[in-house]
Amino acid sequence: MITADGGYLFFLNPKSKNMKDKNTDGHHHDQIPNDDGIDREGFIKCMAWAGTGVLWLMSGGGLKAFGMSQLIDKHTGELKKGIALPASDFSFVQISDSHLGFNKPANPDVAGTLQAAIAKINAMQQTPAFILHTGDLTHLSQPEEFDGVDQILKSAKAEKIFYVPGEHDVLNDNGKQYLQRYGKGTKGNGWYSYDYNGVHFVALVNVIDTAEGGLGVLGNDQLNWLEDDLKAVSNSTPVVVFAHIPLWAVYTQWGWGTRDSERALLLLKRFGSVSVLNGHIHQTMLKTEGNITFHSACSTAFPQPKPGEAPSPGPMKVPAEKLRDVLGLTSVHYMEHNHSLAITDIALSESEK
């Protein structure tokens, strides 16, 4: 789809029609009847295979993205035979929205699907330099939920894991517990930046003081910090920004956007290559706008409906045979000769053709 402002938008979401809205656990729900008879083990295997992570390769100042389902054999959990990853300067993996503590029918074992996602990462021939988790590690910000996430992620072979909080990670205490666990060396409510192999990474927090269903907010303090942080970065340096809620207006009626992101995006306009990664909406969605590529990752826990195709957002239960239509993958290839991105979205139901 070409948007009104000339950007390109790609999305892969549910095709289900028989949705019912329920509010039973503090999260909006859009569900379809479960008449598929799939058992717990079968659900985990199917869900875990269905695009629960994105492998990013950095090459020539641009990112190439590969859905984990492109790379991993769903039966063995190993890298598919014949797969040869292209040469890259380095790679990293993005996972998102693990929601440890969630136990509703949309996924009765979110720990199991997160473990399966980590197993996929560990099966990669080349260990990723690091993992980005783009928020909602937990469902209710409970200590035991954070403990569960930490225990699972300890098994990841990546050298380091970088975090940003989701709104579910800052419930009740405005992020105090999150900061105690993951905020060492960060600024304000947990924002920070770092450099890796000539790429500047910026972690932004847009979930503090955000009402349920409301748009994200960065705030003046963080925006002032961002302006100062970017002053020392040259125009030719590739920049990767990651936050939980999208920095572009995906669907404001559901709070899928950030109220004051315009200033941040203006600060990023001078750079030749900018990639903005987020979670929150539990589906792969991609947009290019000038020099900026926006990418939303799938959840490791459960899908959400396509924008506007349900009364409200929330965990969506799908039959096993529909799962590969609901979740997807995005392949982004950097075209070095003209410094552009070639973008392909593939439904999981199409990936084995």
GROMACS .gro file of C-alpha atoms in nm:
model
  353
    1MET     CA    1   0.000   0.000   0.000
    2ILE     CA    2   0.129   0.349  -0.086
    3THR     CA    3   0.028   0.596   0.183
    4ALA     CA    4  -0.094   0.951   0.127
    5ASP     CA    5   0.245   1.094   0.218
    6GLY     CA    6   0.423   0.882  -0.040
    7GLY     CA    7   0.558   0.622   0.201
    8TYR     CA    8   0.515   0.248   0.168
    9LEU     CA    9   0.319   0.043   0.418
   10PHE     CA   10   0.315  -0.334   0.445
   11PHE     CA   11   0.125  -0.543   0.698
   12LEU     CA   12   0.037  -0.903   0.777
   13ASN     CA   13  -0.247  -0.960   1.018
   14PRO     CA   14  -0.545  -1.182   1.094
   15LYS     CA   15  -0.797  -1.271   0.825
   16SER     CA   16  -1.051  -1.391   1.079
   17LYS     CA   17  -1.407  -1.259   1.067
   18ASN     CA   18  -1.595  -1.412   1.361
   19MET     CA   19  -1.455  -1.195   1.638
   20LYS     CA   20  -1.605  -1.126   1.977
   21ASP     CA   21  -1.493  -0.859   2.222
   22LYS     CA   22  -1.433  -0.953   2.583
   23ASN     CA   23  -1.269  -0.777   2.877
   24THR     CA   24  -1.175  -1.030   3.139
   25ASP     CA   25  -0.815  -0.960   3.236
   26GLY     CA   26  -0.762  -0.588   3.192
   27HIS     CA   27  -0.666  -0.628   2.827
   28HIS     CA   28  -0.908  -0.582   2.538
   29HIS     CA   29  -0.988  -0.911   2.365
   30ASP     CA   30  -1.086  -1.004   2.014
   31GLN     CA   31  -1.130  -1.377   1.991
   32ILE     CA   32  -1.267  -1.642   1.762
   33PRO     CA   33  -1.406  -1.976   1.878
   34ASN     CA   34  -1.153  -2.249   1.945
   35ASP     CA   35  -1.283  -2.555   1.766
   36ASP     CA   36  -0.951  -2.676   1.630
   37GLY     CA   37  -0.881  -2.915   1.919
   38ILE     CA   38  -0.512  -2.832   1.929
   39ASP     CA   39  -0.336  -2.939   2.246
   40ARG     CA   40  -0.090  -2.735   2.451
   41GLU     CA   41   0.224  -2.892   2.303
   42GLY     CA   42   0.096  -2.858   1.949
   43PHE     CA   43   0.000  -2.498   2.006
   44ILE     CA   44   0.344  -2.409   2.139
   45LYS     CA   45   0.521  -2.574   1.845
   46CYS     CA   46   0.298  -2.399   1.595
   47MET     CA   47   0.306  -2.062   1.766
   48ALA     CA   48   0.679  -2.071   1.827
   49TRP     CA   49   0.752  -2.147   1.463
   50ALA     CA   50   0.529  -1.869   1.340
   51GLY     CA   51   0.765  -1.576   1.314
   52THR     CA   52   0.839  -1.502   1.680
   53GLY     CA   53   1.165  -1.325   1.611
   54VAL     CA   54   1.344  -1.118   1.349
   55LEU     CA   55   1.711  -1.161   1.260
   56TRP     CA   56   1.869  -0.832   1.155
   57LEU     CA   57   2.191  -0.825   0.953
   58MET     CA   58   2.378  -0.495   0.929
   59SER     CA   59   2.569  -0.453   0.604
   60GLY     CA   60   2.689  -0.144   0.425
   61GLY     CA   61   2.504   0.084   0.665
   62GLY     CA   62   2.167  -0.078   0.605
   63LEU     CA   63   1.961  -0.349   0.772
   64LYS     CA   64   1.846  -0.673   0.617
   65ALA     CA   65   1.564  -0.845   0.806
   66PHE     CA   66   1.485  -1.216   0.803
   67GLY     CA   67   1.185  -1.372   0.975
   68MET     CA   68   1.300  -1.659   1.192
   69SER     CA   69   1.053  -1.888   1.012
   70GLN     CA   70   1.250  -1.831   0.692
   71LEU     CA   71   1.558  -1.973   0.854
   72ILE     CA   72   1.449  -2.241   1.104
   73ASP     CA   73   1.298  -2.580   1.018
   74LYS     CA   74   0.968  -2.599   1.205
   75HIS     CA   75   1.005  -2.974   1.262
   76THR     CA   76   1.364  -2.993   1.387
   77GLY     CA   77   1.417  -2.644   1.527
   78GLU     CA   78   1.749  -2.630   1.340
   79LEU     CA   79   1.861  -2.400   1.059
   80LYS     CA   80   1.703  -2.518   0.732
   81LYS     CA   81   1.932  -2.721   0.508
   82GLY     CA   82   2.087  -2.517   0.233
   83ILE     CA   83   2.035  -2.184   0.409
   84ALA     CA   84   2.336  -1.957   0.376
   85LEU     CA   85   2.308  -1.617   0.536
   86PRO     CA   86   2.454  -1.329   0.333
   87ALA     CA   87   2.774  -1.162   0.444
   88SER     CA   88   2.714  -0.887   0.695
   89ASP     CA   89   2.902  -0.659   0.925
   90PHE     CA   90   2.705  -0.802   1.217
   91SER     CA   91   2.360  -0.927   1.304
   92PHE     CA   92   2.116  -0.894   1.589
   93VAL     CA   93   1.774  -1.034   1.675
   94GLN     CA   94   1.461  -0.846   1.774
   95ILE     CA   95   1.195  -1.011   1.989
   96SER     CA   96   0.900  -0.840   2.152
   97ASP     CA   97   0.591  -0.861   2.370
   98SER     CA   98   0.662  -1.178   2.568
   99HIS     CA   99   0.388  -1.100   2.824
  100LEU     CA  100   0.515  -1.342   3.089
  101GLY     CA  101   0.224  -1.396   3.326
  102PHE     CA  102  -0.047  -1.398   3.058
  103ASN     CA  103  -0.242  -1.725   3.075
  104LYS     CA  104  -0.561  -1.676   2.873
  105PRO     CA  105  -0.675  -1.900   2.583
  106ALA     CA  106  -0.493  -1.690   2.321
  107ASN     CA  107  -0.176  -1.856   2.457
  108PRO     CA  108  -0.186  -2.068   2.775
  109ASP     CA  109   0.193  -2.098   2.789
  110VAL     CA  110   0.372  -1.776   2.697
  111ALA     CA  111   0.684  -1.901   2.873
  112GLY     CA  112   0.693  -2.197   2.635
  113THR     CA  113   0.672  -1.983   2.324
  114LEU     CA  114   0.940  -1.744   2.452
  115GLN     CA  115   1.165  -2.042   2.525
  116ALA     CA  116   1.105  -2.170   2.173
  117ALA     CA  117   1.197  -1.832   2.027
  118ILE     CA  118   1.523  -1.832   2.222
  119ALA     CA  119   1.592  -2.186   2.103
  120LYS     CA  120   1.560  -2.062   1.746
  121ILE     CA  121   1.809  -1.785   1.811
  122ASN     CA  122   2.050  -2.033   1.966
  123ALA     CA  123   2.020  -2.253   1.656
  124MET     CA  124   2.162  -1.983   1.429
  125GLN     CA  125   2.491  -2.075   1.264
  126GLN     CA  126   2.635  -1.737   1.352
  127THR     CA  127   2.554  -1.612   1.700
  128PRO     CA  128   2.386  -1.269   1.683
  129ALA     CA  129   2.587  -0.989   1.839
  130PHE     CA  130   2.296  -0.906   2.069
  131ILE     CA  131   1.920  -0.922   2.119
  132LEU     CA  132   1.681  -0.629   2.133
  133HIS     CA  133   1.367  -0.684   2.337
  134THR     CA  134   1.121  -0.409   2.247
  135GLY     CA  135   0.905  -0.425   2.556
  136ASP     CA  136   0.617  -0.590   2.740
  137LEU     CA  137   0.848  -0.846   2.890
  138THR     CA  138   0.575  -0.910   3.149
  139HIS     CA  139   0.198  -0.891   3.154
  140LEU     CA  140   0.135  -0.737   3.496
  141SER     CA  141   0.479  -0.617   3.612
  142GLN     CA  142   0.490  -0.876   3.889
  143PRO     CA  143   0.830  -0.972   4.039
  144GLU     CA  144   0.781  -1.338   3.953
  145GLU     CA  145   0.703  -1.245   3.592
  146PHE     CA  146   1.027  -1.048   3.560
  147ASP     CA  147   1.207  -1.341   3.725
  148GLY     CA  148   1.059  -1.576   3.466
  149VAL     CA  149   1.172  -1.357   3.177
  150ASP     CA  150   1.522  -1.331   3.318
  151GLN     CA  151   1.548  -1.705   3.365
  152ILE     CA  152   1.445  -1.778   3.007
  153LEU     CA  153   1.662  -1.511   2.848
  154LYS     CA  154   1.967  -1.634   3.039
  155SER     CA  155   1.976  -1.927   2.799
  156ALA     CA  156   2.023  -1.700   2.496
  157LYS     CA  157   2.367  -1.732   2.337
  158ALA     CA  158   2.384  -1.366   2.233
  159GLU     CA  159   2.649  -1.167   2.415
  160LYS     CA  160   2.409  -0.902   2.542
  161ILE     CA  161   2.038  -0.816   2.558
  162PHE     CA  162   1.917  -0.457   2.533
  163TYR     CA  163   1.573  -0.364   2.665
  164VAL     CA  164   1.308  -0.097   2.650
  165PRO     CA  165   0.992  -0.120   2.863
  166GLY     CA  166   0.640  -0.174   2.738
  167GLU     CA  167   0.335  -0.033   2.914
  168HIS     CA  168   0.283  -0.371   3.083
  169ASP     CA  169   0.629  -0.342   3.240
  170VAL     CA  170   0.554  -0.014   3.419
  171LEU     CA  171   0.217  -0.091   3.577
  172ASN     CA  172   0.153   0.030   3.933
  173ASP     CA  173   0.501   0.172   4.002
  174ASN     CA  174   0.565   0.384   3.689
  175GLY     CA  175   0.855   0.161   3.593
  176LYS     CA  176   1.049   0.158   3.921
  177GLN     CA  177   1.093  -0.219   3.926
  178TYR     CA  178   1.185  -0.227   3.556
  179LEU     CA  179   1.455   0.036   3.613
  180GLN     CA  180   1.596  -0.153   3.910
  181ARG     CA  181   1.642  -0.459   3.691
  182TYR     CA  182   1.731  -0.315   3.350
  183GLY     CA  183   1.797   0.056   3.397
  184LYS     CA  184   2.160   0.062   3.507
  185GLY     CA  185   2.345   0.334   3.318
  186THR     CA  186   2.031   0.472   3.153
  187LYS     CA  187   1.887   0.822   3.169
  188GLY     CA  188   1.549   0.941   3.299
  189ASN     CA  189   1.288   0.667   3.266
  190GLY     CA  190   1.531   0.429   3.097
  191TRP     CA  191   1.643   0.585   2.769
  192TYR     CA  192   1.999   0.543   2.647
  193SER     CA  193   2.219   0.506   2.339
  194TYR     CA  194   2.523   0.306   2.238
  195ASP     CA  195   2.746   0.252   1.936
  196TYR     CA  196   2.825  -0.083   1.779
  197ASN     CA  197   3.045  -0.138   1.473
  198GLY     CA  198   2.987   0.211   1.340
  199VAL     CA  199   2.610   0.209   1.400
  200HIS     CA  200   2.442   0.437   1.655
  201PHE     CA  201   2.161   0.271   1.852
  202VAL     CA  202   1.905   0.476   2.046
  203ALA     CA  203   1.664   0.325   2.300
  204LEU     CA  204   1.357   0.540   2.366
  205VAL     CA  205   1.086   0.503   2.630
  206ASN     CA  206   0.733   0.605   2.529
  207VAL     CA  207   0.517   0.415   2.777
  208ILE     CA  208   0.537   0.624   3.095
  209ASP     CA  209   0.218   0.809   3.196
  210THR     CA  210   0.035   0.650   2.905
  211ALA     CA  211  -0.331   0.574   2.975
  212GLU     CA  212  -0.476   0.235   2.881
  213GLY     CA  213  -0.540   0.245   2.510
  214GLY     CA  214  -0.368   0.585   2.482
  215LEU     CA  215  -0.093   0.705   2.255
  216GLY     CA  216   0.268   0.679   2.363
  217VAL     CA  217   0.458   0.986   2.480
  218LEU     CA  218   0.830   1.068   2.483
  219GLY     CA  219   0.824   1.392   2.683
  220ASN     CA  220   1.041   1.703   2.663
  221ASP     CA  221   1.318   1.570   2.887
  222GLN     CA  222   1.377   1.270   2.666
  223LEU     CA  223   1.345   1.471   2.345
  224ASN     CA  224   1.599   1.725   2.472
  225TRP     CA  225   1.832   1.437   2.561
  226LEU     CA  226   1.784   1.288   2.213
  227GLU     CA  227   1.873   1.618   2.048
  228ASP     CA  228   2.193   1.639   2.252
  229ASP     CA  229   2.276   1.272   2.192
  230LEU     CA  230   2.252   1.305   1.814
  231LYS     CA  231   2.466   1.620   1.791
  232ALA     CA  232   2.787   1.419   1.797
  233VAL     CA  233   2.665   1.166   1.537
  234SER     CA  234   2.764   1.231   1.175
  235ASN     CA  235   2.505   1.241   0.898
  236SER     CA  236   2.656   0.933   0.735
  237THR     CA  237   2.629   0.716   1.047
  238PRO     CA  238   2.352   0.455   1.028
  239VAL     CA  239   2.105   0.503   1.315
  240VAL     CA  240   1.877   0.238   1.469
  241VAL     CA  241   1.606   0.358   1.708
  242PHE     CA  242   1.401   0.113   1.913
  243ALA     CA  243   1.100   0.175   2.135
  244HIS     CA  244   0.790  -0.016   2.238
  245ILE     CA  245   0.505   0.186   2.087
  246PRO     CA  246   0.538   0.281   1.718
  247LEU     CA  247   0.680   0.626   1.650
  248TRP     CA  248   0.449   0.668   1.353
  249ALA     CA  249   0.070   0.680   1.353
  250VAL     CA  250  -0.023   0.318   1.281
  251TYR     CA  251  -0.379   0.349   1.413
  252THR     CA  252  -0.438   0.628   1.661
  253GLN     CA  253  -0.788   0.511   1.751
  254TRP     CA  254  -0.623   0.219   1.929
  255GLY     CA  255  -0.333   0.418   2.069
  256TRP     CA  256  -0.094   0.273   1.813
  257GLY     CA  257   0.130   0.576   1.776
  258THR     CA  258   0.328   0.830   1.979
  259ARG     CA  259   0.183   1.177   2.042
  260ASP     CA  260   0.508   1.375   2.030
  261SER     CA  261   0.717   1.165   1.791
  262GLU     CA  262   0.728   1.437   1.524
  263ARG     CA  263   1.015   1.618   1.692
  264ALA     CA  264   1.214   1.296   1.724
  265LEU     CA  265   1.161   1.212   1.357
  266LEU     CA  266   1.269   1.562   1.254
  267LEU     CA  267   1.593   1.512   1.444
  268LEU     CA  268   1.652   1.190   1.248
  269LYS     CA  269   1.589   1.338   0.904
  270ARG     CA  270   1.948   1.444   0.844
  271PHE     CA  271   2.083   1.089   0.864
  272GLY     CA  272   2.120   0.884   0.549
  273SER     CA  273   1.998   0.555   0.698
  274VAL     CA  274   1.753   0.531   0.990
  275SER     CA  275   1.567   0.220   1.106
  276VAL     CA  276   1.298   0.246   1.376
  277LEU     CA  277   1.200  -0.080   1.546
  278ASN     CA  278   0.905  -0.135   1.778
  279GLY     CA  279   0.665  -0.391   1.920
  280HIS     CA  280   0.329  -0.328   2.091
  281ILE     CA  281   0.097  -0.411   1.800
  282HIS     CA  282   0.190  -0.782   1.785
  283GLN     CA  283   0.214  -0.800   1.408
  284THR     CA  284   0.464  -0.734   1.134
  285MET     CA  285   0.413  -0.394   0.978
  286LEU     CA  286   0.659  -0.201   0.770
  287LYS     CA  287   0.665   0.154   0.638
  288THR     CA  288   0.929   0.357   0.456
  289GLU     CA  289   0.916   0.735   0.468
  290GLY     CA  290   1.209   0.914   0.312
  291ASN     CA  291   1.527   0.799   0.484
  292ILE     CA  292   1.340   0.622   0.767
  293THR     CA  293   1.221   0.262   0.770
  294PHE     CA  294   0.971   0.170   1.042
  295HIS     CA  295   0.933  -0.194   1.144
  296SER     CA  296   0.693  -0.348   1.398
  297ALA     CA  297   0.770  -0.697   1.523
  298CYS     CA  298   0.545  -0.989   1.604
  299SER     CA  299   0.486  -1.091   1.964
  300THR     CA  300   0.623  -1.413   2.111
  301ALA     CA  301   0.296  -1.446   2.303
  302PHE     CA  302  -0.014  -1.384   2.088
  303PRO     CA  303  -0.133  -1.196   1.780
  304GLN     CA  304  -0.358  -0.890   1.771
  305PRO     CA  305  -0.613  -0.796   1.505
  306LYS     CA  306  -0.541  -0.589   1.199
  307PRO     CA  307  -0.600  -0.216   1.262
  308GLY     CA  308  -0.969  -0.137   1.253
  309GLU     CA  309  -1.081  -0.494   1.182
  310ALA     CA  310  -1.209  -0.556   1.535
  311PRO     CA  311  -1.391  -0.347   1.797
  312SER     CA  312  -1.067  -0.305   1.992
  313PRO     CA  313  -0.711  -0.436   2.013
  314GLY     CA  314  -0.607  -0.725   2.235
  315PRO     CA  315  -0.507  -1.092   2.249
  316MET     CA  316  -0.662  -1.281   1.960
  317LYS     CA  317  -0.711  -1.654   1.961
  318VAL     CA  318  -0.680  -1.826   1.626
  319PRO     CA  319  -0.722  -2.185   1.510
  320ALA     CA  320  -0.398  -2.365   1.435
  321GLU     CA  321  -0.465  -2.376   1.061
  322LYS     CA  322  -0.503  -1.997   1.054
  323LEU     CA  323  -0.192  -1.915   1.254
  324ARG     CA  324   0.040  -1.886   0.956
  325ASP     CA  325  -0.198  -1.633   0.799
  326VAL     CA  326  -0.201  -1.427   1.119
  327LEU     CA  327   0.173  -1.395   1.178
  328GLY     CA  328   0.432  -1.317   0.917
  329LEU     CA  329   0.785  -1.222   0.834
  330THR     CA  330   0.957  -0.934   0.664
  331SER     CA  331   1.265  -0.958   0.445
  332VAL     CA  332   1.455  -0.630   0.407
  333HIS     CA  333   1.757  -0.627   0.177
  334TYR     CA  334   1.998  -0.335   0.160
  335MET     CA  335   2.078  -0.234  -0.198
  336GLU     CA  336   2.430  -0.100  -0.156
  337HIS     CA  337   2.464   0.047  -0.504
  338ASN     CA  338   2.180   0.296  -0.451
  339HIS     CA  339   2.154   0.291  -0.069
  340SER     CA  340   1.791   0.180  -0.072
  341LEU     CA  341   1.592  -0.095   0.095
  342ALA     CA  342   1.413  -0.367  -0.098
  343ILE     CA  343   1.120  -0.474   0.119
  344THR     CA  344   0.920  -0.797   0.094
  345ASP     CA  345   0.642  -0.909   0.327
  346ILE     CA  346   0.552  -1.279   0.325
  347ALA     CA  347   0.265  -1.447   0.507
  348LEU     CA  348   0.378  -1.760   0.687
  349SER     CA  349   0.127  -1.957   0.479
  350GLU     CA  350   0.329  -1.852   0.173
  351SER     CA  351   0.677  -1.906   0.311
  352GLU     CA  352   0.699  -2.276   0.229
  353LYS     CA  353   0.580  -2.246  -0.131
   0.00000   0.00000   0.00000
